Amino acid sequence: MRAGVFRVCLLLVWVVATVADRLWWSHHAGLPSWDQADYLNSALDHGRALGVLAGGGWQGWNALLDLSPKIPPLASLVNGSVMAVAGDAPGQAAWTLSLWNALLLVSAAGWALQLMRPKESGRGFALLAAAAVALTPMLLELRTDYVLELPLTALVTLALWRLGEWWSPRSGGRWWQALLAAFAVALSLLVKQSALLVLLPALGWSLVAAQRIGRGRRLQALVGLVLVLISVFPWLRHNWITTLGGTNRAVIESAAREGDPGIFSLSGWFWYLRQIPLQIGWTLLLIGLAGLVLLILMRLRTPVETHPPQWDRGDAWRWLLGTLVLGWLVTNLSPNKDARYIAPLLPPLLLLLSRGWWQWGLWMRHRWPARSVWLPGLALMAGAFVAIAPAWAAQSARLRSRDRQPLQAIVKRAGGADPGAEPTTLIVVPSTPDLNQHNVSYYGRRNGGRLVGRQLGGSRDHIQPVLDHASWVLLAEGDQGSVRRSARFLDQAVRESGVFEPVEVFPRPEGGSYSLWKRRLTAVPPVGFEQRFAKLADGLANGPAGLDPIFSSVAIEHMLDGHFSYRGPLRRKALESLKQNPSDVSARWSLALLAVLANRPNEAAHHFKLLEKSSPASPWPSAYRSVVLLAGWNPWAASSVASAAVEKHGDNPILRSLESLSAVLGGALWRVPEVVRSLPAAVSSVEESLKPQEKGSS
């Protein structure tokens, strides 16, 4: 097969796959549920931050990095940019998935070309592998599901392909190969941290090989690693604390909450293996495995010198098998299990199975040489058509007849999807696939709208803040969805309080209704957070005892005010106060806390430094300054500040622990035993500081 014909055929595979996807979207209601709406919101946020979508504009790098506190921003940046061209409706935004699929097909085909020689045979095999990728039920589902696994799978496949090309003992070791591999690895990590589950063992293997082969490869590996770190560092430096917290909740806490099998249990190790037949389809799997068995038998029975004039590149296949097995082993070590988390390993598995399918064609050519021109190709095409049935059946089962009308009507009635409306926060009490805080925000912010949805009701502590400060509340009659039982108490309180009045009731197609409630004009107007903020900020002067009321209040306030509209007026007020009175300690505490909440560690450190001078007897400005310097990835300055504070204020256990911990993070690993000794004392000190507050609140 000529190169031009190969490219046209590969393009045709993508076109057919895209047409099938668009047909699916034309029959799908396109109503995103929880995760899908969350990722659509992220795309809207990043598109607005880039200034390519209505309702936004460029506000600097820090503002852009603020939008991705838990998950890297690359996919959202690309998706938001595509929205600017295709539109921000769910089906329109899904065009970005078609682009990611194009990258996946090219990467899979390119990797397949490495596996076989000569090129003419390799191109046919590459087309077969691309067709397998296009027909696999799991990957087909990801092409029509607005989550991050498709871009992750595409970029991880690209990275493994380029790493394998550089790793090859025969044809690798060139600078352009190393740079392309580093670029692909960096892009993968900037989509989702879970790329490490597959790439980390592959990187380890390639680096060991580089060390063994020679100095040229060592230098290439070093430069490649530096480029990866430089690419990822800006986002990681800005968001490393929230990323760690988010990863812990998503991986460890979610696994415990969902009852996933333990990582060392037998069921845990077989969990993903049991998913394979459903993800790939029995036809692709069984024919591929049988072909691999046939390959082994033919190799055992046929002398090497009589093999047909095509051959498998042994080094390339070793790389594929090694990365597949190692990636599967490391992925199994993740406590949180979900079928889509194994998706990055499906392309190399499909390449292996495609080799089994290809072997059937070689067997037919060997068995019936007179018909070798048309029989193998016909058989492979027949097999492909057989594989289409389960793939489309799996897609058809995902078609939903969700009615978007209630959600769209609710959003419109509350002022959403209108760029000229005032910024509004709608408290959403129910949580169903058809209506939840995420898709309320998405539909409320389309076309430059300024309505966001937030969910409260998971605790009885939410009742009074909602009654005191919320302006809009959405309740449900009938199924409440996945909310906790405590949500019913908030529902009842809103209905019986007299603070809110019903605006409109929206029937639900499946039975029941949604009701939109608005704060009465005669009700006591909500007290703005900016009026309560200063007192909370002053509480920082009390040390750990002042932290709990701050962050408890802030957590709820950020639900009640999804636009954080309190920050601007507060900042302006504090700056004005300092102009009039530079020694206004209360204003300085407010500015410091605002900087902490906005994830501006350097700005916060500046304010805490000034508070050290204005409150020389207190150790807490130094402690806070050390913490924010550590958050800003400046452990050396953090250690220095804490050390100076220990000398000034005595052996404070919190300061001592901060000093030793910062030193270790700055490279002083010999001080790890000191951290082990000091940290429990610091924790006990914090707990002791909180005891009076706990007694008072009880």
PDB file of C-alpha atoms in Angstrom, residues 451-626:
ATOM      1  CA  LEU A 451     -25.951  32.228  36.639  1.00  0.00           C
ATOM      2  CA  VAL A 452     -24.100  29.571  38.652  1.00  0.00           C
ATOM      3  CA  GLY A 453     -25.535  26.635  40.545  1.00  0.00           C
ATOM      4  CA  ARG A 454     -24.256  25.543  43.936  1.00  0.00           C
ATOM      5  CA  GLN A 455     -25.387  22.685  46.139  1.00  0.00           C
ATOM      6  CA  LEU A 456     -26.160  22.936  49.835  1.00  0.00           C
ATOM      7  CA  GLY A 457     -28.155  20.683  52.085  1.00  0.00           C
ATOM      8  CA  GLY A 458     -25.626  18.023  52.979  1.00  0.00           C
ATOM      9  CA  SER A 459     -25.642  19.216  56.592  1.00  0.00           C
ATOM     10  CA  ARG A 460     -28.155  20.802  58.950  1.00  0.00           C
ATOM     11  CA  ASP A 461     -25.564  23.543  59.448  1.00  0.00           C
ATOM     12  CA  HIS A 462     -26.451  24.762  55.956  1.00  0.00           C
ATOM     13  CA  ILE A 463     -30.035  25.630  56.838  1.00  0.00           C
ATOM     14  CA  GLN A 464     -29.505  28.918  58.650  1.00  0.00           C
ATOM     15  CA  PRO A 465     -26.953  30.345  56.184  1.00  0.00           C
ATOM     16  CA  VAL A 466     -29.364  29.635  53.325  1.00  0.00           C
ATOM     17  CA  LEU A 467     -32.237  31.299  55.173  1.00  0.00           C
ATOM     18  CA  ASP A 468     -30.054  34.271  56.069  1.00  0.00           C
ATOM     19  CA  HIS A 469     -28.132  34.878  52.863  1.00  0.00           C
ATOM     20  CA  ALA A 470     -29.449  32.979  49.811  1.00  0.00           C
ATOM     21  CA  SER A 471     -31.446  34.754  47.119  1.00  0.00           C
ATOM     22  CA  TRP A 472     -32.595  31.834  44.904  1.00  0.00           C
ATOM     23  CA  VAL A 473     -33.274  28.193  45.844  1.00  0.00           C
ATOM     24  CA  LEU A 474     -34.362  25.259  43.695  1.00  0.00           C
ATOM     25  CA  LEU A 475     -36.330  22.449  45.337  1.00  0.00           C
ATOM     26  CA  ALA A 476     -37.746  19.185  44.045  1.00  0.00           C
ATOM     27  CA  GLU A 477     -41.030  17.392  44.564  1.00  0.00           C
ATOM     28  CA  GLY A 478     -40.591  13.657  44.152  1.00  0.00           C
ATOM     29  CA  ASP A 479     -37.198  12.046  43.535  1.00  0.00           C
ATOM     30  CA  GLN A 480     -34.382  14.065  45.135  1.00  0.00           C
ATOM     31  CA  GLY A 481     -31.626  12.132  43.404  1.00  0.00           C
ATOM     32  CA  SER A 482     -28.331  11.347  45.092  1.00  0.00           C
ATOM     33  CA  VAL A 483     -28.521  13.964  47.861  1.00  0.00           C
ATOM     34  CA  ARG A 484     -28.230  12.966  51.488  1.00  0.00           C
ATOM     35  CA  ARG A 485     -31.236  12.612  53.686  1.00  0.00           C
ATOM     36  CA  SER A 486     -30.268  15.807  55.457  1.00  0.00           C
ATOM     37  CA  ALA A 487     -31.234  17.726  52.306  1.00  0.00           C
ATOM     38  CA  ARG A 488     -34.878  17.188  53.201  1.00  0.00           C
ATOM     39  CA  PHE A 489     -34.398  19.349  56.270  1.00  0.00           C
ATOM     40  CA  LEU A 490     -33.200  22.246  54.121  1.00  0.00           C
ATOM     41  CA  ASP A 491     -36.063  21.636  51.720  1.00  0.00           C
ATOM     42  CA  GLN A 492     -38.586  21.789  54.562  1.00  0.00           C
ATOM     43  CA  ALA A 493     -36.944  24.855  56.114  1.00  0.00           C
ATOM     44  CA  VAL A 494     -37.117  26.823  52.862  1.00  0.00           C
ATOM     45  CA  ARG A 495     -40.779  25.956  52.346  1.00  0.00           C
ATOM     46  CA  GLU A 496     -41.829  26.808  55.902  1.00  0.00           C
ATOM     47  CA  SER A 497     -39.549  29.757  56.700  1.00  0.00           C
ATOM     48  CA  GLY A 498     -41.599  32.493  55.074  1.00  0.00           C
ATOM     49  CA  VAL A 499     -38.301  33.951  53.838  1.00  0.00           C
ATOM     50  CA  PHE A 500     -38.778  32.588  50.314  1.00  0.00           C
ATOM     51  CA  GLU A 501     -41.750  32.564  47.988  1.00  0.00           C
ATOM     52  CA  PRO A 502     -42.402  30.133  45.124  1.00  0.00           C
ATOM     53  CA  VAL A 503     -41.818  31.673  41.700  1.00  0.00           C
ATOM     54  CA  GLU A 504     -42.756  28.845  39.364  1.00  0.00           C
ATOM     55  CA  VAL A 505     -43.259  25.082  39.279  1.00  0.00           C
ATOM     56  CA  PHE A 506     -41.749  23.035  36.450  1.00  0.00           C
ATOM     57  CA  PRO A 507     -43.200  19.563  35.731  1.00  0.00           C
ATOM     58  CA  ARG A 508     -40.768  16.685  35.316  1.00  0.00           C
ATOM     59  CA  PRO A 509     -41.360  14.207  32.476  1.00  0.00           C
ATOM     60  CA  GLU A 510     -40.702  11.230  34.758  1.00  0.00           C
ATOM     61  CA  GLY A 511     -43.100  12.497  37.415  1.00  0.00           C
ATOM     62  CA  GLY A 512     -42.878  15.057  40.176  1.00  0.00           C
ATOM     63  CA  SER A 513     -41.742  18.636  39.672  1.00  0.00           C
ATOM     64  CA  TYR A 514     -39.094  21.259  40.404  1.00  0.00           C
ATOM     65  CA  SER A 515     -40.001  24.471  42.166  1.00  0.00           C
ATOM     66  CA  LEU A 516     -38.040  27.713  41.994  1.00  0.00           C
ATOM     67  CA  TRP A 517     -38.053  29.902  45.107  1.00  0.00           C
ATOM     68  CA  LYS A 518     -36.933  33.516  45.462  1.00  0.00           C
ATOM     69  CA  ARG A 519     -36.218  35.568  48.553  1.00  0.00           C
ATOM     70  CA  ARG A 520     -39.205  37.743  49.460  1.00  0.00           C
ATOM     71  CA  LEU A 521     -38.795  41.479  49.091  1.00  0.00           C
ATOM     72  CA  THR A 522     -40.242  41.841  52.582  1.00  0.00           C
ATOM     73  CA  ALA A 523     -37.712  39.437  54.100  1.00  0.00           C
ATOM     74  CA  VAL A 524     -34.692  40.678  55.964  1.00  0.00           C
ATOM     75  CA  PRO A 525     -32.099  41.421  53.259  1.00  0.00           C
ATOM     76  CA  PRO A 526     -29.087  39.150  53.306  1.00  0.00           C
ATOM     77  CA  VAL A 527     -26.063  40.400  55.171  1.00  0.00           C
ATOM     78  CA  GLY A 528     -23.193  40.579  52.707  1.00  0.00           C
ATOM     79  CA  PHE A 529     -20.131  38.517  53.483  1.00  0.00           C
ATOM     80  CA  GLU A 530     -18.006  41.630  53.207  1.00  0.00           C
ATOM     81  CA  GLN A 531     -19.695  42.864  56.386  1.00  0.00           C
ATOM     82  CA  ARG A 532     -18.757  39.733  58.305  1.00  0.00           C
ATOM     83  CA  PHE A 533     -15.374  39.104  56.734  1.00  0.00           C
ATOM     84  CA  ALA A 534     -13.299  41.619  58.688  1.00  0.00           C
ATOM     85  CA  LYS A 535     -14.209  40.082  62.045  1.00  0.00           C
ATOM     86  CA  LEU A 536     -13.306  36.619  60.779  1.00  0.00           C
ATOM     87  CA  ALA A 537      -9.998  37.874  59.398  1.00  0.00           C
ATOM     88  CA  ASP A 538      -9.152  39.483  62.736  1.00  0.00           C
ATOM     89  CA  GLY A 539      -9.532  36.018  64.246  1.00  0.00           C
ATOM     90  CA  LEU A 540      -6.313  34.992  62.497  1.00  0.00           C
ATOM     91  CA  ALA A 541      -4.487  36.857  65.263  1.00  0.00           C
ATOM     92  CA  ASN A 542      -5.661  34.108  67.644  1.00  0.00           C
ATOM     93  CA  GLY A 543      -3.695  31.444  65.825  1.00  0.00           C
ATOM     94  CA  PRO A 544      -5.223  28.011  65.078  1.00  0.00           C
ATOM     95  CA  ALA A 545      -8.299  28.841  67.154  1.00  0.00           C
ATOM     96  CA  GLY A 546      -9.247  31.463  64.573  1.00  0.00           C
ATOM     97  CA  LEU A 547      -8.861  29.232  61.528  1.00  0.00           C
ATOM     98  CA  ASP A 548     -11.831  26.911  61.952  1.00  0.00           C
ATOM     99  CA  PRO A 549     -14.537  29.630  61.981  1.00  0.00           C
ATOM    100  CA  ILE A 550     -12.872  31.293  58.996  1.00  0.00           C
ATOM    101  CA  PHE A 551     -12.782  28.309  56.709  1.00  0.00           C
ATOM    102  CA  SER A 552     -16.142  26.964  57.877  1.00  0.00           C
ATOM    103  CA  SER A 553     -17.737  30.284  56.986  1.00  0.00           C
ATOM    104  CA  VAL A 554     -15.808  30.642  53.745  1.00  0.00           C
ATOM    105  CA  ALA A 555     -16.775  27.159  52.569  1.00  0.00           C
ATOM    106  CA  ILE A 556     -20.473  27.946  52.916  1.00  0.00           C
ATOM    107  CA  GLU A 557     -20.105  31.489  51.581  1.00  0.00           C
ATOM    108  CA  HIS A 558     -18.500  30.203  48.385  1.00  0.00           C
ATOM    109  CA  MET A 559     -21.611  28.106  47.893  1.00  0.00           C
ATOM    110  CA  LEU A 560     -23.930  31.021  48.583  1.00  0.00           C
ATOM    111  CA  ASP A 561     -21.900  33.342  46.349  1.00  0.00           C
ATOM    112  CA  GLY A 562     -20.465  31.386  43.466  1.00  0.00           C
ATOM    113  CA  HIS A 563     -19.044  34.560  41.938  1.00  0.00           C
ATOM    114  CA  PHE A 564     -16.973  35.495  45.029  1.00  0.00           C
ATOM    115  CA  SER A 565     -18.367  38.990  44.616  1.00  0.00           C
ATOM    116  CA  TYR A 566     -17.334  39.952  48.159  1.00  0.00           C
ATOM    117  CA  ARG A 567     -13.635  40.023  47.291  1.00  0.00           C
ATOM    118  CA  GLY A 568     -13.519  43.147  45.154  1.00  0.00           C
ATOM    119  CA  PRO A 569     -15.376  45.491  47.553  1.00  0.00           C
ATOM    120  CA  LEU A 570     -13.459  44.117  50.533  1.00  0.00           C
ATOM    121  CA  ARG A 571     -10.101  44.619  48.895  1.00  0.00           C
ATOM    122  CA  ARG A 572     -10.936  48.175  47.863  1.00  0.00           C
ATOM    123  CA  LYS A 573     -12.234  48.989  51.341  1.00  0.00           C
ATOM    124  CA  ALA A 574      -9.122  47.588  53.053  1.00  0.00           C
ATOM    125  CA  LEU A 575      -6.752  49.440  50.737  1.00  0.00           C
ATOM    126  CA  GLU A 576      -8.651  52.667  51.309  1.00  0.00           C
ATOM    127  CA  SER A 577      -8.440  52.165  55.070  1.00  0.00           C
ATOM    128  CA  LEU A 578      -4.667  51.672  54.855  1.00  0.00           C
ATOM    129  CA  LYS A 579      -4.309  54.856  52.830  1.00  0.00           C
ATOM    130  CA  GLN A 580      -5.976  56.752  55.630  1.00  0.00           C
ATOM    131  CA  ASN A 581      -4.301  54.793  58.406  1.00  0.00           C
ATOM    132  CA  PRO A 582      -1.214  52.710  57.434  1.00  0.00           C
ATOM    133  CA  SER A 583      -1.215  51.051  60.864  1.00  0.00           C
ATOM    134  CA  ASP A 584      -4.759  49.620  60.443  1.00  0.00           C
ATOM    135  CA  VAL A 585      -4.085  46.045  61.531  1.00  0.00           C
ATOM    136  CA  SER A 586      -7.631  44.859  60.797  1.00  0.00           C
ATOM    137  CA  ALA A 587      -7.388  45.972  57.166  1.00  0.00           C
ATOM    138  CA  ARG A 588      -4.027  44.216  56.847  1.00  0.00           C
ATOM    139  CA  TRP A 589      -5.475  40.949  58.208  1.00  0.00           C
ATOM    140  CA  SER A 590      -8.313  41.221  55.669  1.00  0.00           C
ATOM    141  CA  LEU A 591      -5.901  41.699  52.781  1.00  0.00           C
ATOM    142  CA  ALA A 592      -3.773  38.782  53.953  1.00  0.00           C
ATOM    143  CA  LEU A 593      -6.782  36.475  54.182  1.00  0.00           C
ATOM    144  CA  LEU A 594      -8.084  37.613  50.795  1.00  0.00           C
ATOM    145  CA  ALA A 595      -4.702  36.783  49.257  1.00  0.00           C
ATOM    146  CA  VAL A 596      -4.773  33.323  50.861  1.00  0.00           C
ATOM    147  CA  LEU A 597      -8.279  32.621  49.540  1.00  0.00           C
ATOM    148  CA  ALA A 598      -7.312  33.840  46.075  1.00  0.00           C
ATOM    149  CA  ASN A 599      -4.230  31.546  46.054  1.00  0.00           C
ATOM    150  CA  ARG A 600      -1.739  34.408  45.924  1.00  0.00           C
ATOM    151  CA  PRO A 601       0.968  33.157  48.323  1.00  0.00           C
ATOM    152  CA  ASN A 602       3.517  35.868  47.549  1.00  0.00           C
ATOM    153  CA  GLU A 603       0.970  38.618  48.130  1.00  0.00           C
ATOM    154  CA  ALA A 604      -0.154  36.961  51.362  1.00  0.00           C
ATOM    155  CA  ALA A 605       3.476  36.629  52.503  1.00  0.00           C
ATOM    156  CA  HIS A 606       3.931  40.386  51.952  1.00  0.00           C
ATOM    157  CA  HIS A 607       0.975  41.223  54.198  1.00  0.00           C
ATOM    158  CA  PHE A 608       2.047  38.752  56.895  1.00  0.00           C
ATOM    159  CA  LYS A 609       5.529  40.285  56.864  1.00  0.00           C
ATOM    160  CA  LEU A 610       4.035  43.696  57.569  1.00  0.00           C
ATOM    161  CA  LEU A 611       1.886  42.149  60.311  1.00  0.00           C
ATOM    162  CA  GLU A 612       5.052  40.752  61.899  1.00  0.00           C
ATOM    163  CA  LYS A 613       6.243  44.356  62.320  1.00  0.00           C
ATOM    164  CA  SER A 614       2.902  45.718  63.538  1.00  0.00           C
ATOM    165  CA  SER A 615       2.326  42.796  65.965  1.00  0.00           C
ATOM    166  CA  PRO A 616       5.849  41.916  67.174  1.00  0.00           C
ATOM    167  CA  ALA A 617       4.628  40.013  70.238  1.00  0.00           C
ATOM    168  CA  SER A 618       2.543  37.526  68.224  1.00  0.00           C
ATOM    169  CA  PRO A 619       4.116  34.420  66.649  1.00  0.00           C
ATOM    170  CA  TRP A 620       1.182  33.859  64.287  1.00  0.00           C
ATOM    171  CA  PRO A 621       2.060  36.282  61.453  1.00  0.00           C
ATOM    172  CA  SER A 622       5.407  34.481  61.159  1.00  0.00           C
ATOM    173  CA  ALA A 623       3.706  31.083  61.218  1.00  0.00           C
ATOM    174  CA  TYR A 624       1.256  32.126  58.493  1.00  0.00           C
ATOM    175  CA  ARG A 625       4.046  33.675  56.457  1.00  0.00           C
ATOM    176  CA  SER A 626       6.019  30.451  56.620  1.00  0.00           C
TER     177      SER A 626
END
